[in-house]
Amino acid sequence: MPKRVSLFVTCVVDQLFPRAGMAMADVLERLGYQLDFPEAQTCCGQPAFNSGFWDQAREVAAHFLDVFEDAECIVVPSGSCTAMITHHFAGIMEADPALLARARRIESRVYEFSRFLTEVAGVEDVGARFPHTVTYHDSCHALRELKIKSGPRQLLSAVSGLTLKEMDAAEECCGFGGTFSVKFDEVSGAMARTKIESIHRTGAEYVVSIDSSCLMQLQGALSRAGSPVRALHLSEVLASR
Amino acid sequence: MNPIPEQKIHDTLANANLQLAIYDATARLMHKRRTALDNPLAADFEAWREQANRIKRHTIENLDHYLEQLEQNLVHNGGKVIWARDATEAADFILKLAKDNNALRLVKSKSMTTEEIDLNERLEHHRLDVVETDLGEYILQLAHQRPYHIVAPALHMTRYQVADIFTERLGVAREVVIEKQTMIARAKLREKFLTADIGITGANFLIADSGAVVVVENEGNARLSSSAPRIQIAVAGLEKLIPRAQDLAIFLKILGRSATGQPLTVYTSFLAGPRRAGEIDGPEQFYLVLVDNGRTRVLADRDKRQALYCIRCGACLNHCPVYRKIGGHNYPWVYSGPIGAILSPLFHGVTEDPWLPSASSLCGACGEVCPVKIEIPKILLELRNDVVKAKQREGSGKLERWAFRIWAFFMRHPKLYEMAGMAAPAILPEASGGAWIQSVALPLRIGPLARWLSQRDLPPPAARSFRQQWRERRRQA
Ligand code: SF4
């Protein structure tokens, strides 16, 4: 088991949701990990990759490799950024064998936060307390690319005082989709509204996810609808006491 | 380069009844599929998908061989194969055949391939009476509409709308009970079946080793279309091949379940040539029109030719959150949903509708349910890259290209990245209170920011980024 963990907090958490990143750091430190935050980190390249700009995505991905090459274990508070590194770096680096080899070497050392907790640290109960009703949103890339489904639910269920209520459309997309959210704003907005109807049907006070970009979409739509429901990153729930 | 059909999409989203119809119909189909897969009989479904994918891959990689074998066996059975390079060649053959045989009336069962080549319009143009006999297709033919869905063509219509169409087009009394509507259609169609000279079907599978065409359906109209008239034509895309009769079982098992949750569709017809000596029924002449219409172009694309594995089950449409919002008529071609979003650019080139591969949140639900395991999300991503390259060649899309170049430059320079981040709160004074932002001052109300705000609130940029907070935390520690 690694003692030392490097954080890749993602650009979205760094710039918009630092609380989720700090909460992740709190949880990991309480579990006894030494944390390292390589300051040169920025983004994984996903926005460019998903928009078809693979040259630019490759440049940014190469920067990520430069920064994290020597890290023993990298923990990321995002399913889709993790999947970008572990599932898509190789695809855009095929024409550059040296870069490809570096990408291949890093894949097995990158963990989405909840997966790190359940599968590497081997914990379910992190000692959190959160006396609220919560519903869990499966973010698409975590669910379908990383196959993360039960881990976050186990972590939530172990939180003292927390009631987990499943929504009927837990696996349905929130409608974010990166640049899709602005290129097809009306469709994206309609998808978000369908999703929040499902969230509301549970009666939960919070919707929790492991991806800040989904949470941005959901909180944006909840806030626009005047809903009292709040969107929270899993780390924020697990850091509560 | 066609732009995004924003107005049409807006109208679809604004039509509450239509939204409900699409959402409910797809939800029902999803539920039926789920129930069928939860049945112990389908315990091996994942293994079936794997095997179906292997068979399709093998067939597509060896298509020339199997096409030859199919033709040999079909000719041996007394049929004829017509190779149609495109829609015109396919229609021309059928027109000539009709003329040579003094045929005036054709009955048709549901076939996406004939939709693809606009067969009805082409035949009607020459004053032939072409009648769709699948109930959904019949309704759409009366309403002059294209299919909304590859399996459930009239998925978007309510029975009240059908009642109006029947009254208007057939001159019958208004009838809103679905069973009675079916009876009306049946009576009209019976007469057409009995007086038709030519029957046209599509094909779900073409079996190379037996020279047979397989058609699956639930209404029995394909069976009638292929047995009542004296001349029979099956129109099929060349990718419908499977090597052996024994391969069929697996496809029947995955197709019905994925499409409608049925372990097997009601009718499975094997059409293998005309009536032989001593047989009491069957057509006198039998033709298979094999349509290319762009398929060999797809075949040439090593990374994306897997799109040709598609068995048109419609599951990817039902599970697609975008299809479930924009419906089937906002896609540029007859194929809608995720499979349409990859087939259209693959058949016609990415520059015709460059927006299409981007009309997806990349949620991956399509790839997850596809019974032949086509990696639709991966193909969408590759197509987006193809669009970027095509635009660069043409010198268009400069704004987005430069935006990403500048973005990448900042992302490779952490100091610049951090400075840009610190500038955000200054640009967005609305953010100072820490509450979510509902609107911004006019000069900023443009581009992506305006489009974000058109639907939802914007998170306030953090007063201090993670890295700033982290430094402080380390100093204190
Ligand atoms: S792509 Fe797959 S899921 Fe979609 S219609 Fe074709 S076979 Fe069915």
Coordinates of N, CA and C in Angstrom, one line a residue, chain B residues 166-252:
Chain B
F166 N -56.1 8.9 -40.3 CA -57.0 7.9 -41.0 C -58.2 8.6 -41.5
T167 N -58.8 9.5 -40.7 CA -60.0 10.2 -41.1 C -59.8 11.0 -42.4
E168 N -58.7 11.7 -42.3 CA -58.3 12.6 -43.4 C -58.0 11.9 -44.7
R169 N -57.1 10.9 -44.5 CA -56.5 10.3 -45.7 C -57.3 9.1 -46.2
L170 N -58.1 8.4 -45.3 CA -58.8 7.2 -45.8 C -60.3 7.5 -45.8
G171 N -60.7 8.6 -45.3 CA -62.1 8.9 -45.3 C -63.0 8.1 -44.4
V172 N -62.4 7.5 -43.4 CA -63.2 6.7 -42.5 C -63.6 7.5 -41.3
A173 N -64.6 7.0 -40.5 CA -65.1 7.7 -39.3 C -63.9 7.7 -38.3
R174 N -63.9 8.8 -37.5 CA -62.8 8.9 -36.5 C -62.8 7.8 -35.5
E175 N -61.7 7.2 -35.3 CA -61.6 6.1 -34.4 C -60.3 6.2 -33.6
V176 N -60.5 6.3 -32.3 CA -59.3 6.5 -31.4 C -58.8 5.2 -30.7
V177 N -59.6 4.1 -30.8 CA -59.2 2.9 -30.1 C -58.2 2.2 -31.0
I178 N -57.0 1.9 -30.4 CA -55.9 1.4 -31.2 C -56.3 0.1 -31.9
E179 N -57.0 -0.9 -31.2 CA -57.3 -2.1 -31.9 C -58.2 -1.9 -33.1
K180 N -59.1 -0.9 -33.0 CA -60.0 -0.7 -34.1 C -59.3 0.0 -35.2
Q181 N -58.3 0.9 -34.9 CA -57.5 1.5 -35.9 C -56.7 0.4 -36.7
T182 N -56.2 -0.6 -35.9 CA -55.5 -1.7 -36.6 C -56.4 -2.4 -37.6
M183 N -57.7 -2.6 -37.2 CA -58.7 -3.3 -38.0 C -58.9 -2.5 -39.3
I184 N -59.0 -1.2 -39.2 CA -59.2 -0.3 -40.4 C -58.0 -0.5 -41.3
A185 N -56.8 -0.4 -40.8 CA -55.6 -0.6 -41.6 C -55.6 -2.0 -42.2
R186 N -55.9 -3.0 -41.4 CA -55.9 -4.3 -41.9 C -56.8 -4.5 -43.1
A187 N -58.0 -4.0 -43.0 CA -59.0 -4.2 -44.1 C -58.5 -3.5 -45.4
K188 N -57.9 -2.3 -45.2 CA -57.4 -1.6 -46.4 C -56.2 -2.4 -47.0
L189 N -55.4 -2.9 -46.1 CA -54.2 -3.5 -46.6 C -54.4 -4.9 -47.2
R190 N -55.4 -5.6 -46.7 CA -55.7 -7.0 -47.2 C -55.9 -6.9 -48.7
E191 N -56.8 -5.9 -49.1 CA -57.1 -5.7 -50.5 C -55.9 -5.5 -51.3
K192 N -55.0 -4.7 -50.7 CA -53.7 -4.4 -51.5 C -52.9 -5.6 -51.6
F193 N -52.8 -6.4 -50.6 CA -52.0 -7.6 -50.7 C -52.4 -8.5 -51.8
L194 N -53.8 -8.6 -51.9 CA -54.3 -9.6 -52.8 C -54.2 -9.1 -54.3
T195 N -54.1 -7.8 -54.5 CA -54.0 -7.3 -55.8 C -52.6 -6.9 -56.2
A196 N -51.6 -7.0 -55.4 CA -50.3 -6.6 -55.7 C -49.6 -7.6 -56.6
D197 N -48.8 -7.0 -57.5 CA -48.0 -7.8 -58.4 C -46.6 -8.1 -57.8
I198 N -46.1 -7.2 -57.1 CA -44.8 -7.3 -56.6 C -44.8 -7.1 -55.1
G199 N -44.0 -7.9 -54.3 CA -43.9 -7.7 -52.9 C -42.4 -7.4 -52.6
I200 N -42.2 -6.3 -51.8 CA -40.9 -5.9 -51.5 C -40.7 -6.0 -50.0
T201 N -39.6 -6.7 -49.6 CA -39.2 -6.7 -48.2 C -37.8 -6.2 -48.0
G202 N -37.5 -5.9 -46.8 CA -36.1 -5.7 -46.5 C -35.4 -7.0 -46.2
A203 N -34.4 -6.9 -45.4 CA -33.7 -8.2 -44.9 C -33.1 -7.9 -43.6
N204 N -33.3 -8.7 -42.6 CA -32.5 -8.6 -41.4 C -31.2 -9.3 -41.4
F205 N -31.2 -10.4 -42.1 CA -30.0 -11.2 -42.3 C -29.9 -11.8 -43.7
L206 N -28.8 -11.9 -44.2 CA -28.6 -12.7 -45.4 C -27.6 -13.8 -45.1
I207 N -28.1 -15.0 -45.3 CA -27.2 -16.2 -44.9 C -26.4 -16.7 -46.1
A208 N -25.1 -16.6 -46.0 CA -24.3 -16.9 -47.2 C -24.4 -18.4 -47.5
D209 N -24.3 -19.2 -46.5 CA -24.1 -20.7 -46.9 C -25.5 -21.3 -47.3
S210 N -26.6 -20.6 -47.2 CA -27.8 -21.1 -47.7 C -28.5 -20.3 -48.7
G211 N -27.9 -19.1 -49.0 CA -28.5 -18.2 -50.0 C -29.9 -17.8 -49.6
A212 N -30.1 -17.5 -48.3 CA -31.4 -17.2 -47.9 C -31.5 -15.8 -47.3
V213 N -32.7 -15.2 -47.4 CA -32.9 -13.9 -46.8 C -33.8 -14.1 -45.6
V214 N -33.4 -13.5 -44.4 CA -34.2 -13.7 -43.2 C -34.9 -12.4 -42.8
V215 N -36.2 -12.4 -42.6 CA -36.9 -11.2 -42.2 C -37.6 -11.5 -40.9
V216 N -37.4 -10.6 -39.9 CA -38.1 -10.8 -38.7 C -39.1 -9.6 -38.5
E217 N -40.2 -9.9 -37.9 CA -41.3 -8.9 -37.7 C -42.3 -9.4 -36.7
N218 N -43.3 -8.6 -36.4 CA -44.3 -9.0 -35.4 C -45.7 -9.0 -36.0
E219 N -45.9 -8.4 -37.2 CA -47.2 -8.2 -37.6 C -47.7 -9.2 -38.7
G220 N -46.7 -9.9 -39.3 CA -47.1 -10.8 -40.3 C -47.2 -10.2 -41.7
N221 N -47.0 -8.9 -41.8 CA -47.1 -8.3 -43.1 C -45.9 -8.5 -44.0
A222 N -44.8 -8.8 -43.4 CA -43.6 -9.1 -44.3 C -43.8 -10.5 -44.9
R223 N -44.4 -11.4 -44.1 CA -44.7 -12.7 -44.6 C -45.7 -12.7 -45.7
L224 N -46.7 -11.8 -45.6 CA -47.7 -11.7 -46.6 C -47.1 -11.0 -47.9
S225 N -46.3 -10.0 -47.6 CA -45.6 -9.3 -48.7 C -44.8 -10.2 -49.6
S226 N -44.2 -11.2 -48.9 CA -43.3 -12.0 -49.6 C -43.9 -13.3 -50.1
S227 N -45.2 -13.5 -49.8 CA -45.8 -14.7 -50.3 C -47.0 -14.5 -51.3
A228 N -47.7 -13.4 -51.0 CA -48.9 -13.2 -51.9 C -48.6 -12.8 -53.3
P229 N -47.8 -11.8 -53.5 CA -47.5 -11.4 -54.9 C -46.7 -12.4 -55.7
R230 N -46.8 -12.3 -57.0 CA -46.1 -13.3 -57.9 C -44.6 -13.0 -58.0
I231 N -44.2 -11.7 -57.8 CA -42.8 -11.4 -57.9 C -42.3 -10.9 -56.5
Q232 N -41.2 -11.4 -56.1 CA -40.7 -11.0 -54.8 C -39.3 -10.3 -54.9
I233 N -39.2 -9.2 -54.2 CA -37.9 -8.5 -54.2 C -37.5 -8.3 -52.7
A234 N -36.3 -8.7 -52.4 CA -35.7 -8.3 -51.1 C -34.7 -7.2 -51.3
V235 N -34.7 -6.1 -50.6 CA -33.7 -5.1 -50.8 C -32.9 -5.0 -49.5
A236 N -31.6 -5.2 -49.6 CA -30.8 -5.3 -48.4 C -29.4 -4.6 -48.6
G237 N -28.9 -4.0 -47.6 CA -27.5 -3.5 -47.6 C -26.6 -4.7 -47.5
L238 N -25.4 -4.5 -48.1 CA -24.5 -5.7 -48.2 C -24.0 -6.1 -46.9
E239 N -24.1 -5.3 -45.8 CA -23.6 -5.6 -44.5 C -24.5 -6.6 -43.8
K240 N -25.6 -6.9 -44.3 CA -26.5 -7.8 -43.6 C -26.1 -9.2 -43.5
L241 N -25.0 -9.5 -44.2 CA -24.6 -10.9 -44.2 C -24.2 -11.6 -42.9
I242 N -24.5 -12.8 -42.8 CA -23.8 -13.7 -41.8 C -23.4 -14.9 -42.5
P243 N -22.3 -15.6 -42.1 CA -21.8 -16.7 -42.9 C -22.7 -17.9 -43.0
R244 N -23.2 -18.4 -41.8 CA -23.8 -19.7 -41.8 C -25.2 -19.7 -41.2
A245 N -26.0 -20.6 -41.6 CA -27.4 -20.7 -41.0 C -27.3 -20.9 -39.5
Q246 N -26.2 -21.6 -39.1 CA -26.1 -21.9 -37.6 C -25.7 -20.6 -36.8
D247 N -25.3 -19.6 -37.5 CA -24.9 -18.3 -36.8 C -26.2 -17.5 -36.5
L248 N -27.3 -17.9 -37.1 CA -28.5 -17.0 -37.0 C -29.0 -17.0 -35.6
A249 N -29.1 -18.1 -34.9 CA -29.7 -18.2 -33.6 C -29.3 -17.1 -32.7
I250 N -28.0 -16.9 -32.6 CA -27.5 -15.9 -31.7 C -28.0 -14.5 -32.0
F251 N -28.1 -14.2 -33.3 CA -28.6 -12.9 -33.7 C -30.1 -12.7 -33.4
L252 N -30.9 -13.8 -33.6 CA -32.3 -13.7 -33.3 C -32.5 -13.5 -31.8

